[in-house]
CSV table of C-alpha atoms in Angstrom, one decimal:
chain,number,residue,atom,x,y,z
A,12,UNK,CA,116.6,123.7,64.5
A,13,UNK,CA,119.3,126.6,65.5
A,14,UNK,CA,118.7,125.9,69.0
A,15,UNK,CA,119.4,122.6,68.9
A,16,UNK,CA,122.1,122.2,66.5
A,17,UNK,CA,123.8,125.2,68.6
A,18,UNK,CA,124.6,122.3,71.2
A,19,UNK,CA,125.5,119.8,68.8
A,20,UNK,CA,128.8,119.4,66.7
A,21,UNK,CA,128.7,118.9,62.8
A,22,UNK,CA,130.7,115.4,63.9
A,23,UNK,CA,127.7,114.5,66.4
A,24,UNK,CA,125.0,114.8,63.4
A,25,UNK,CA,127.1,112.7,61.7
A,26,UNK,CA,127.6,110.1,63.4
A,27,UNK,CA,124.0,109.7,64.2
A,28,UNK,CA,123.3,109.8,60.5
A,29,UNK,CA,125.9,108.2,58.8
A,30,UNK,CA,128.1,106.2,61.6
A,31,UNK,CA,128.2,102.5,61.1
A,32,UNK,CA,129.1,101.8,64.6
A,33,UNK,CA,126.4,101.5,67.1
A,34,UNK,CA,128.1,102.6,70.0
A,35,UNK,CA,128.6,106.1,68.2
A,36,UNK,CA,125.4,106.3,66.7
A,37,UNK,CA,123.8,105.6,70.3
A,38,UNK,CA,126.2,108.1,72.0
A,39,UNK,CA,124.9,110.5,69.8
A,40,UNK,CA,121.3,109.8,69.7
A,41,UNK,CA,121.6,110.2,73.3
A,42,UNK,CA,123.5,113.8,73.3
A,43,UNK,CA,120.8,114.9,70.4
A,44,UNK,CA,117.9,113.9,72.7
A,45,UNK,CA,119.0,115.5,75.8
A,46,UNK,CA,120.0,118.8,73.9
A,47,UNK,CA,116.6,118.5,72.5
A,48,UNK,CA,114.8,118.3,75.7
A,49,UNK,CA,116.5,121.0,77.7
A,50,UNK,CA,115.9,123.3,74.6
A,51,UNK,CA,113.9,126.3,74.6
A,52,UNK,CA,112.0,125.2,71.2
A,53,UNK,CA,109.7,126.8,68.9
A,54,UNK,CA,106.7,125.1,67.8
A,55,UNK,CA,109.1,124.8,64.5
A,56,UNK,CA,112.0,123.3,65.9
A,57,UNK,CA,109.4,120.6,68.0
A,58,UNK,CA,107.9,119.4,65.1
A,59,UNK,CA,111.6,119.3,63.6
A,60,UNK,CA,112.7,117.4,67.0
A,61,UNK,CA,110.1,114.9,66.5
A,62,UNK,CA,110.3,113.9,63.0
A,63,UNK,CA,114.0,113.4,64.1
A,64,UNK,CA,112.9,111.2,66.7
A,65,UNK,CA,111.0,109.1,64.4
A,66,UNK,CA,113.8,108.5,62.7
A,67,UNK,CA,115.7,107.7,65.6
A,68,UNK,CA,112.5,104.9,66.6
A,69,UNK,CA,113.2,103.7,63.3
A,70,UNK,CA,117.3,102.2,63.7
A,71,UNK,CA,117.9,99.1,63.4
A,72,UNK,CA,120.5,99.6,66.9
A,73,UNK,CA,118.9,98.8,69.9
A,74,UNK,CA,121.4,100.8,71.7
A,75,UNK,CA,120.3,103.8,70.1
A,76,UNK,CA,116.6,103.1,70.5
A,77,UNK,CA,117.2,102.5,73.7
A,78,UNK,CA,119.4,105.4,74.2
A,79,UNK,CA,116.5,107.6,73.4
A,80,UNK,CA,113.9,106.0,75.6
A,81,UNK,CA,115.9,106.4,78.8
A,82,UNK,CA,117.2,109.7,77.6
A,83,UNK,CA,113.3,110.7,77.3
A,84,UNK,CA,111.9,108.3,79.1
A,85,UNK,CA,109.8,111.7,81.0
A,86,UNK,CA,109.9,113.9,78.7
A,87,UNK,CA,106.6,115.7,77.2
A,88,UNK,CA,108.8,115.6,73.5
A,89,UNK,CA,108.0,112.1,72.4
A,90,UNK,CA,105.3,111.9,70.1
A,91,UNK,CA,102.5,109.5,71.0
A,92,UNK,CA,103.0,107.4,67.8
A,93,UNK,CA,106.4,107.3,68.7
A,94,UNK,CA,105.8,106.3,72.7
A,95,UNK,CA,103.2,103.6,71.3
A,96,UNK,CA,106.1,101.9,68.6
A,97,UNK,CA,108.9,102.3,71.3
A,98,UNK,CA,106.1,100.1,73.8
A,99,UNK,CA,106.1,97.3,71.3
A,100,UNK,CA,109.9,97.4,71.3
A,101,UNK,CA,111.9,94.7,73.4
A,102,UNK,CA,111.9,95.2,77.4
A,103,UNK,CA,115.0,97.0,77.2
A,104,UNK,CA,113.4,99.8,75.5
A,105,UNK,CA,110.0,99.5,76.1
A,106,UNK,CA,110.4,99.9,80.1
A,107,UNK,CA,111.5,103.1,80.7
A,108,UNK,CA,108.9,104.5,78.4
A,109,UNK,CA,106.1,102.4,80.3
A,110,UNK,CA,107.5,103.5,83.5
A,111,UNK,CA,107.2,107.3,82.8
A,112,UNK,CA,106.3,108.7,79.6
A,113,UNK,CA,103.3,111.2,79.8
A,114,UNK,CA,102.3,110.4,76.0
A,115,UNK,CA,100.5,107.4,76.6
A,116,UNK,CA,96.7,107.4,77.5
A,117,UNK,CA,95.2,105.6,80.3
A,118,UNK,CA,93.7,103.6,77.1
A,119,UNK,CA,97.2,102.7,75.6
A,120,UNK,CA,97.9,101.3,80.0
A,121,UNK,CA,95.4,99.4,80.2
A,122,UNK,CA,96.5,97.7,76.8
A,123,UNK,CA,99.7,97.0,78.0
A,124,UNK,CA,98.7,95.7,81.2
A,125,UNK,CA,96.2,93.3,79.4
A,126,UNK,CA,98.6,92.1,77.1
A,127,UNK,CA,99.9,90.4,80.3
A,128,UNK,CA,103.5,90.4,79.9
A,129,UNK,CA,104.3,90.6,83.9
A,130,UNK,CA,107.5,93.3,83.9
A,131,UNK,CA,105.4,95.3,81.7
A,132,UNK,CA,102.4,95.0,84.0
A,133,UNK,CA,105.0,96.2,87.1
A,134,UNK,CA,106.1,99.2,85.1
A,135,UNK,CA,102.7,100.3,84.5
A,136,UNK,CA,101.9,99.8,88.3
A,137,UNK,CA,104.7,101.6,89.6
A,138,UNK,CA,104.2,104.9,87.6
A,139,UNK,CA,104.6,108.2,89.0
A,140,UNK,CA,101.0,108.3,89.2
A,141,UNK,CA,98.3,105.5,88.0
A,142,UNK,CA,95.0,106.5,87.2
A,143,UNK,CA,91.8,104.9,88.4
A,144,UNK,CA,91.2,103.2,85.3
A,145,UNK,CA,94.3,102.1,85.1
A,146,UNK,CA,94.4,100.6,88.5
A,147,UNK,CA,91.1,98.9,88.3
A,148,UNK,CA,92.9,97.2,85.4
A,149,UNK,CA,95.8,96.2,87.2
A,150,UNK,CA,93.2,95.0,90.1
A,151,UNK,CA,91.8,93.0,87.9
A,152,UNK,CA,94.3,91.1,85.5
A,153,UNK,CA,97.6,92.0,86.5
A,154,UNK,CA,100.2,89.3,88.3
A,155,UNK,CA,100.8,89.5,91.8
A,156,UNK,CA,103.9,91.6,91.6
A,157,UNK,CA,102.1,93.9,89.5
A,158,UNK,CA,99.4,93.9,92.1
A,159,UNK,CA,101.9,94.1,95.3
A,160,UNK,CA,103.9,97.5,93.8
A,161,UNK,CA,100.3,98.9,92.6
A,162,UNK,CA,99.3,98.8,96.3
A,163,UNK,CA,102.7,99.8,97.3
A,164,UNK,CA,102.2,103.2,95.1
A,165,UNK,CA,100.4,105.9,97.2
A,166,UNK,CA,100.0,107.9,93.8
A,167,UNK,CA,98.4,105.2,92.4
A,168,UNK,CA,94.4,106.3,92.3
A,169,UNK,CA,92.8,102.8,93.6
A,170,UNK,CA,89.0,103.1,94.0
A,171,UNK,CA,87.6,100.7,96.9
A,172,UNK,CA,86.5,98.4,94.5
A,173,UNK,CA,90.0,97.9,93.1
A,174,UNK,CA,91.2,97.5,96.8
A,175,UNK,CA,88.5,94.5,97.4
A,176,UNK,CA,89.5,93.4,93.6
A,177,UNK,CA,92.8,92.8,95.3
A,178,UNK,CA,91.8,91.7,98.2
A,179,UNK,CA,89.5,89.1,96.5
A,180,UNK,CA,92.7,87.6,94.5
A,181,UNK,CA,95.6,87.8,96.6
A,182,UNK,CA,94.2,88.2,100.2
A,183,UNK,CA,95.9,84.4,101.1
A,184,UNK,CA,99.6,86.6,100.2
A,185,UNK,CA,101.0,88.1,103.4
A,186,UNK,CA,103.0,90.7,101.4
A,187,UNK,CA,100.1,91.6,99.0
A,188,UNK,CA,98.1,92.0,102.4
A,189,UNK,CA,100.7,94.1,103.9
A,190,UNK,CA,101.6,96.4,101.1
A,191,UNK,CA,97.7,97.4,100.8
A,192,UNK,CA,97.3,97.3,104.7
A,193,UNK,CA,100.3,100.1,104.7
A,194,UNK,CA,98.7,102.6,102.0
A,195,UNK,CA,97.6,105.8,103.5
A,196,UNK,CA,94.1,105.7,103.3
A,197,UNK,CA,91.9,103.2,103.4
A,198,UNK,CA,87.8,102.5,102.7
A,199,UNK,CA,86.5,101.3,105.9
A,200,UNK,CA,85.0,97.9,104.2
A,201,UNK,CA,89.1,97.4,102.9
A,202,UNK,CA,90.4,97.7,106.6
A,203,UNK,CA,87.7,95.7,107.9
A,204,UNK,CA,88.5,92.7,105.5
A,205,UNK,CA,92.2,92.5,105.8
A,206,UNK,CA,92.1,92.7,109.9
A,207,UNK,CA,90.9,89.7,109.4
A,208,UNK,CA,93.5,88.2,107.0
A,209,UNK,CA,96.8,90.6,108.7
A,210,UNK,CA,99.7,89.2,110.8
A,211,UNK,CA,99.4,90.9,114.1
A,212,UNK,CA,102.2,93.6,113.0
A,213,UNK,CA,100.0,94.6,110.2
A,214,UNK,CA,96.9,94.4,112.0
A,215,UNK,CA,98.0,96.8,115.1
A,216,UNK,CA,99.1,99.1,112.3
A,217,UNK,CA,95.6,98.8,110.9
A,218,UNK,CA,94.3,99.4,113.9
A,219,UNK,CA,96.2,102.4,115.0
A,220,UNK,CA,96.2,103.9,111.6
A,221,UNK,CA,92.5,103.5,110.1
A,222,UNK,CA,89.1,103.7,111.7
A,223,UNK,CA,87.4,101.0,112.9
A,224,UNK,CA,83.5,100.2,112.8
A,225,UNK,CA,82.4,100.4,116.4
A,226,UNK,CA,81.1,96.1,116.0
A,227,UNK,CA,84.3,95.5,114.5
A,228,UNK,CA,86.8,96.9,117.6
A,229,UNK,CA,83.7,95.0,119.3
A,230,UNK,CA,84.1,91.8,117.8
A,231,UNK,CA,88.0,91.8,117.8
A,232,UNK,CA,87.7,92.8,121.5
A,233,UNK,CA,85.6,89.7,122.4
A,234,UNK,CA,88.4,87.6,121.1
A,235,UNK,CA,91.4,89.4,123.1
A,236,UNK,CA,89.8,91.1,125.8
A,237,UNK,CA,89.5,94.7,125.2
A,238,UNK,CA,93.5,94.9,125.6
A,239,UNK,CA,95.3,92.4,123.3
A,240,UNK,CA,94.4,93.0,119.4
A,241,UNK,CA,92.1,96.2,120.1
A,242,UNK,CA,91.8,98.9,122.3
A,243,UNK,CA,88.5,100.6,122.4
A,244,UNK,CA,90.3,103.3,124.4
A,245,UNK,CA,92.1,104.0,121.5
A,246,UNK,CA,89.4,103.8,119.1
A,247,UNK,CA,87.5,106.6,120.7
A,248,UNK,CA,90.1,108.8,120.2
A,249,UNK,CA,89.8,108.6,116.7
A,250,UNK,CA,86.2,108.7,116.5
A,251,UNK,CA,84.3,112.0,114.6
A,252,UNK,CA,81.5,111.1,116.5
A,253,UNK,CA,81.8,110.2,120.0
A,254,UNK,CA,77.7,110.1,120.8
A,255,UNK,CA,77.5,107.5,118.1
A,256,UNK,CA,80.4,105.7,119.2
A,257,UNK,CA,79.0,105.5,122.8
A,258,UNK,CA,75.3,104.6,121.6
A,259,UNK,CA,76.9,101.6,119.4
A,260,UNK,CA,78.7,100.3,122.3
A,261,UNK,CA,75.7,100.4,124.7
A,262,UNK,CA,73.5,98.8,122.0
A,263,UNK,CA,76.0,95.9,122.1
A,264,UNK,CA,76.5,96.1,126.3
A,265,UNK,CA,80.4,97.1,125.8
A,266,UNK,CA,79.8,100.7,127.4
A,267,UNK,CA,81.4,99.2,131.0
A,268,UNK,CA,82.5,100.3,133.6
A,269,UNK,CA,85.6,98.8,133.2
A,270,UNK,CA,86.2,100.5,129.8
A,271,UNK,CA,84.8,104.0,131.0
A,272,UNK,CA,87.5,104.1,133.8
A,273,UNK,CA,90.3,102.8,131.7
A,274,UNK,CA,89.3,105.8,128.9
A,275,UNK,CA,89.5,108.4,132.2
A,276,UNK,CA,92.9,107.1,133.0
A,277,UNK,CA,93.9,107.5,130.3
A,278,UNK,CA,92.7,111.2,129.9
A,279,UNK,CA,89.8,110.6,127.6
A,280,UNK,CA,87.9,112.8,129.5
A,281,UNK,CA,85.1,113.5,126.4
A,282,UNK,CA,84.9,109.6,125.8
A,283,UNK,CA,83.8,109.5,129.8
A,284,UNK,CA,81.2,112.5,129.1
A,285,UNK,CA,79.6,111.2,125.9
A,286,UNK,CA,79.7,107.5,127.8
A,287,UNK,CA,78.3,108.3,130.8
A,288,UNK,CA,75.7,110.7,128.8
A,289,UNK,CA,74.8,107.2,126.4
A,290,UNK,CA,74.4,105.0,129.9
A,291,UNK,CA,72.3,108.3,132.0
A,292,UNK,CA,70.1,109.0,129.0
A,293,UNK,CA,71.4,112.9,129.1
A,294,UNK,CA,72.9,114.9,126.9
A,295,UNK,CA,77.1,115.3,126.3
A,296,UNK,CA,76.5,119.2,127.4
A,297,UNK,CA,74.8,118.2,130.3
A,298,UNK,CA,76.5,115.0,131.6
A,299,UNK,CA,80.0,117.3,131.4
A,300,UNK,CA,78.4,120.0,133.3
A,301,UNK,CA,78.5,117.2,136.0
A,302,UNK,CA,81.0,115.4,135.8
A,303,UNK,CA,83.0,119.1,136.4
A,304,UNK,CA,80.4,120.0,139.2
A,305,UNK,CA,82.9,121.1,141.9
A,306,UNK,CA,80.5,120.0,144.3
A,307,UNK,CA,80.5,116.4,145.5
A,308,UNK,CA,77.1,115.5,144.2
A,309,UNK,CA,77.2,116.2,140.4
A,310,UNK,CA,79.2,113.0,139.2
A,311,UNK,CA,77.8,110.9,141.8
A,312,UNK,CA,74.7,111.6,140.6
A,313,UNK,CA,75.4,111.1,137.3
A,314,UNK,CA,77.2,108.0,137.5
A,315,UNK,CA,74.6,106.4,139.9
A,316,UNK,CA,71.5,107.3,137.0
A,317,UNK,CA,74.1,106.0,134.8
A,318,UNK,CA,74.1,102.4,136.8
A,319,UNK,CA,77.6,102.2,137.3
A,320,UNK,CA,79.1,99.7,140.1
A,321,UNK,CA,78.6,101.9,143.8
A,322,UNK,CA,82.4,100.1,144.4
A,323,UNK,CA,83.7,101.7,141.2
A,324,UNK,CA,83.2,105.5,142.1
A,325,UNK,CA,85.9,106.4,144.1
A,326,UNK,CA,88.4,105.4,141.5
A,327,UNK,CA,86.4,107.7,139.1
A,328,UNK,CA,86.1,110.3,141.6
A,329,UNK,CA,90.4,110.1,141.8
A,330,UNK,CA,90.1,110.3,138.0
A,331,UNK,CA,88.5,112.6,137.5
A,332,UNK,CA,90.4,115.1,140.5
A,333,UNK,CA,93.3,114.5,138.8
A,334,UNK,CA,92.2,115.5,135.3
A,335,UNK,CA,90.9,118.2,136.9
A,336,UNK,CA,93.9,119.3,138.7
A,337,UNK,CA,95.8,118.5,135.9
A,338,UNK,CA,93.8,121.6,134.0
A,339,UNK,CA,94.4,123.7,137.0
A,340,UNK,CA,98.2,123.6,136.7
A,341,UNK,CA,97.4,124.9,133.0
A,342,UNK,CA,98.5,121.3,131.6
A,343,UNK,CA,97.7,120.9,127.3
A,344,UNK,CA,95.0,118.2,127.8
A,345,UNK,CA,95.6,116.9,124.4
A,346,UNK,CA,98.6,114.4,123.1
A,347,UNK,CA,100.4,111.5,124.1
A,348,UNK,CA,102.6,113.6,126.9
A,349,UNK,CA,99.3,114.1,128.9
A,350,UNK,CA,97.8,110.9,128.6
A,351,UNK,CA,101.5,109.9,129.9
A,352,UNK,CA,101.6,112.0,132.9
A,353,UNK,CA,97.6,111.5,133.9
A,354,UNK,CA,97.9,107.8,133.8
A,355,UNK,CA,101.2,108.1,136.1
A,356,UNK,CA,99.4,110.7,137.9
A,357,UNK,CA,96.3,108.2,138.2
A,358,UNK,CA,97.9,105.3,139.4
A,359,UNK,CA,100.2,106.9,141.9
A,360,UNK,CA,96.9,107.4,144.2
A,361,UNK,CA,95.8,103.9,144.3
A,362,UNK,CA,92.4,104.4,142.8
A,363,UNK,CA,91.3,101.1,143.9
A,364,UNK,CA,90.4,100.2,140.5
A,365,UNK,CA,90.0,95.9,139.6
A,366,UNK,CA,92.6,94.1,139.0
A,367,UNK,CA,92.2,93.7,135.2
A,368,UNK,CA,92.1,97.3,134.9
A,369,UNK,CA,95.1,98.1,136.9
A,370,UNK,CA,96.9,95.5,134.7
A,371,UNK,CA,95.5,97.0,131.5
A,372,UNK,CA,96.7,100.8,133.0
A,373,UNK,CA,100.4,99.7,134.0
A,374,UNK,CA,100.5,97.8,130.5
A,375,UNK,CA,99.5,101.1,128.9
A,376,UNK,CA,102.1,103.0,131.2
A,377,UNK,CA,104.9,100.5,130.0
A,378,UNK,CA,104.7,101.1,126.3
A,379,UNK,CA,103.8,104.8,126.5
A,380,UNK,CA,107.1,105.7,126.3
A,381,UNK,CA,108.4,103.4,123.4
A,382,UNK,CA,105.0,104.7,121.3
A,383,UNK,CA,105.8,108.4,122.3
A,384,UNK,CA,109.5,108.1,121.3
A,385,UNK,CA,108.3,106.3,117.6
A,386,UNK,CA,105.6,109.3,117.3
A,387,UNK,CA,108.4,111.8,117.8
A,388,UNK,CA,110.1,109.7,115.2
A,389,UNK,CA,107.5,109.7,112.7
């Protein structure tokens, strides 16, 4: 043990040996186990440093019990035996070792988290990482608060059937809700299940952050009108595939008008293509070879085999000139600053677009800027 008697005094080992006083014996338990971690040691002076440690796990001083699980609370040095007794122990020194030690297996967790004592069940859930076994344990038994800061833990490896587990038990809890609304991925079936049990806060962030099934924008659409709860516009962007998308809208007679030229607006130009490809029965490649025809006949004749309203083309026609130009001047057609300047662009030429649609455009052009200034935040 030279390396770790080289940081300690003859008085330190003393008093961790022989002192009567607790508060001595704890302040040197705690000196012994920090010199002992930061130590280079040999396999020698480990197996020393443990059987002291047993000792140590052994006093009849909480203090200095506890002094050694916060001390090495982290650290790879505690024994597993050792981990396991000092997780019987009283809260006070059981915690930390719960909340970080690496010597316990995912077996010895999901012990402790059946056991059901609930601050024990929290410590387990808020590890620096939780396995999937592990979690689904926690999904499963755990109390709520348990439950909350599992969902709340990013690191935390929760498979989409611990997600529904939660769901399933807590989904009448606004916070429980929240806290697994807010992790950073999400199965699709998970999102779909708590838009229907969010407060609208959560639920926009559900909806601006995860991907929605095409019948469920759909379906939440129907009840606030395209531009309340939902915005198909915005679903589209996030869509990996945008002929799908389209063809799942048309199959459900929400490819409009009305949502084609509000995507254009908006500079969606390869939602229009793929849209107006689903509604003319031709392909993406060659619906945008039209829709960019310089000449005056290529869109029309694309958006008349498409069956679009005849009163409805000049405003495309305005849209489209303007994303056009837009490209000429050398503009990144990509981001929140061009969809920004297009729509201001858009509007300024009185595209003769409905009512509703104008409404829906100017409400988009009022909170670009407060979204823009959060993204920049972000």
């Amino acid at each position: 043990m030279t390396a770790i008697r080289s940081r300690l005094t003859e008085a330190d080992v003393r008093r961790l040996v022989k002192s009567t006083d607790e508060d001595e014996r704890a302040a040197a338990a705690h000196k012994l186990c920090r010199s002992m971690d930061r130590g280079e040691l040999s396999p020698l002076d480990r197996e020393a440093a443990q059987k002291i440690l047993r000792l140590m796990a052994q006093d009849a001083a909480e203090m200095v019990r506890r002094a050694m699980a916060v001390t090495l609370k982290a650290s790879d040095l505690i024994p597993h035996d050792v981990a396991r007794q000092l997780a019987a122990d009283v809260d006070g020194v059981a915690l930390p070792m719960i909340g970080f030690s690496p010597a316990f297996t995912d077996e010895d967790l999901v012990e402790i988290v059946r056991a059901g004592s609930a601050v024990r069940q929290v410590a387990v859930a808020a590890r620096p990482f939780v396995s999937r076994d592990v979690a689904e344990a926690v999904a499963e038994v755990a109390c709520e608060e348990a439950v909350r800061t599992l969902a709340a833990n990013d690191d935390a490896d929760l498979s989409e059937r611990g997600l529904n587990r939660i769901v399933d038990r807590f989904g009448a809890s606004p916070d429980t809700v929240a806290a697994v609304a807010y992790r950073q991925a999400l199965p699709l079936s998970v999102t779909e299940r708590l838009i229907e049990l969010a407060s609208d806060a959560v639920r926009e962030h559900l909806i601006s952050r995860h991907s929605l099934a095409p019948e469920t924008a759909i379906r939440l659409a129907a009840h606030a009108r395209e531009r309340a709860t939902v915005d198909l516009i915005d679903q589209a962007e996030r869509e990996p595939d945008l002929a799908q998308f389209c063809a799942r809208l048309n199959a459900r007679k929400a490819l409009t008008a009305s949502l084609l030229l509000r995507g254009l607006a908006r500079g969606q130009m390869t939602f229009l293509e793929h849209g107006l490809a689903e509604l003319a029965g031709a392909t993406p490649a060659r619906a945008a070879l039209m829709v960019h025809d310089a000449g005056p006949l290529g869109l029309k004749a694309l958006y008349d085999r498409a069956g679009l309203p005849p009163r409805l083309f000049h405003a495309f026609r305005a849209g489209v000139d303007t994303f056009r130009g837009m490209q000429a001047e050398g503009s990144d057609t990509t981001g929140e600053d061009f969809r920004q300047r297009m729509l201001e662009r858009f509007l300024t030429q009185r595209p003769g677009a409905p009512r509703d649609d104008l409404a829906y455009l100017m409400e988009r052009l009022d909170r670009a800027p407060e979204t823009h200034q959060a993204a920049r935040a972000a």
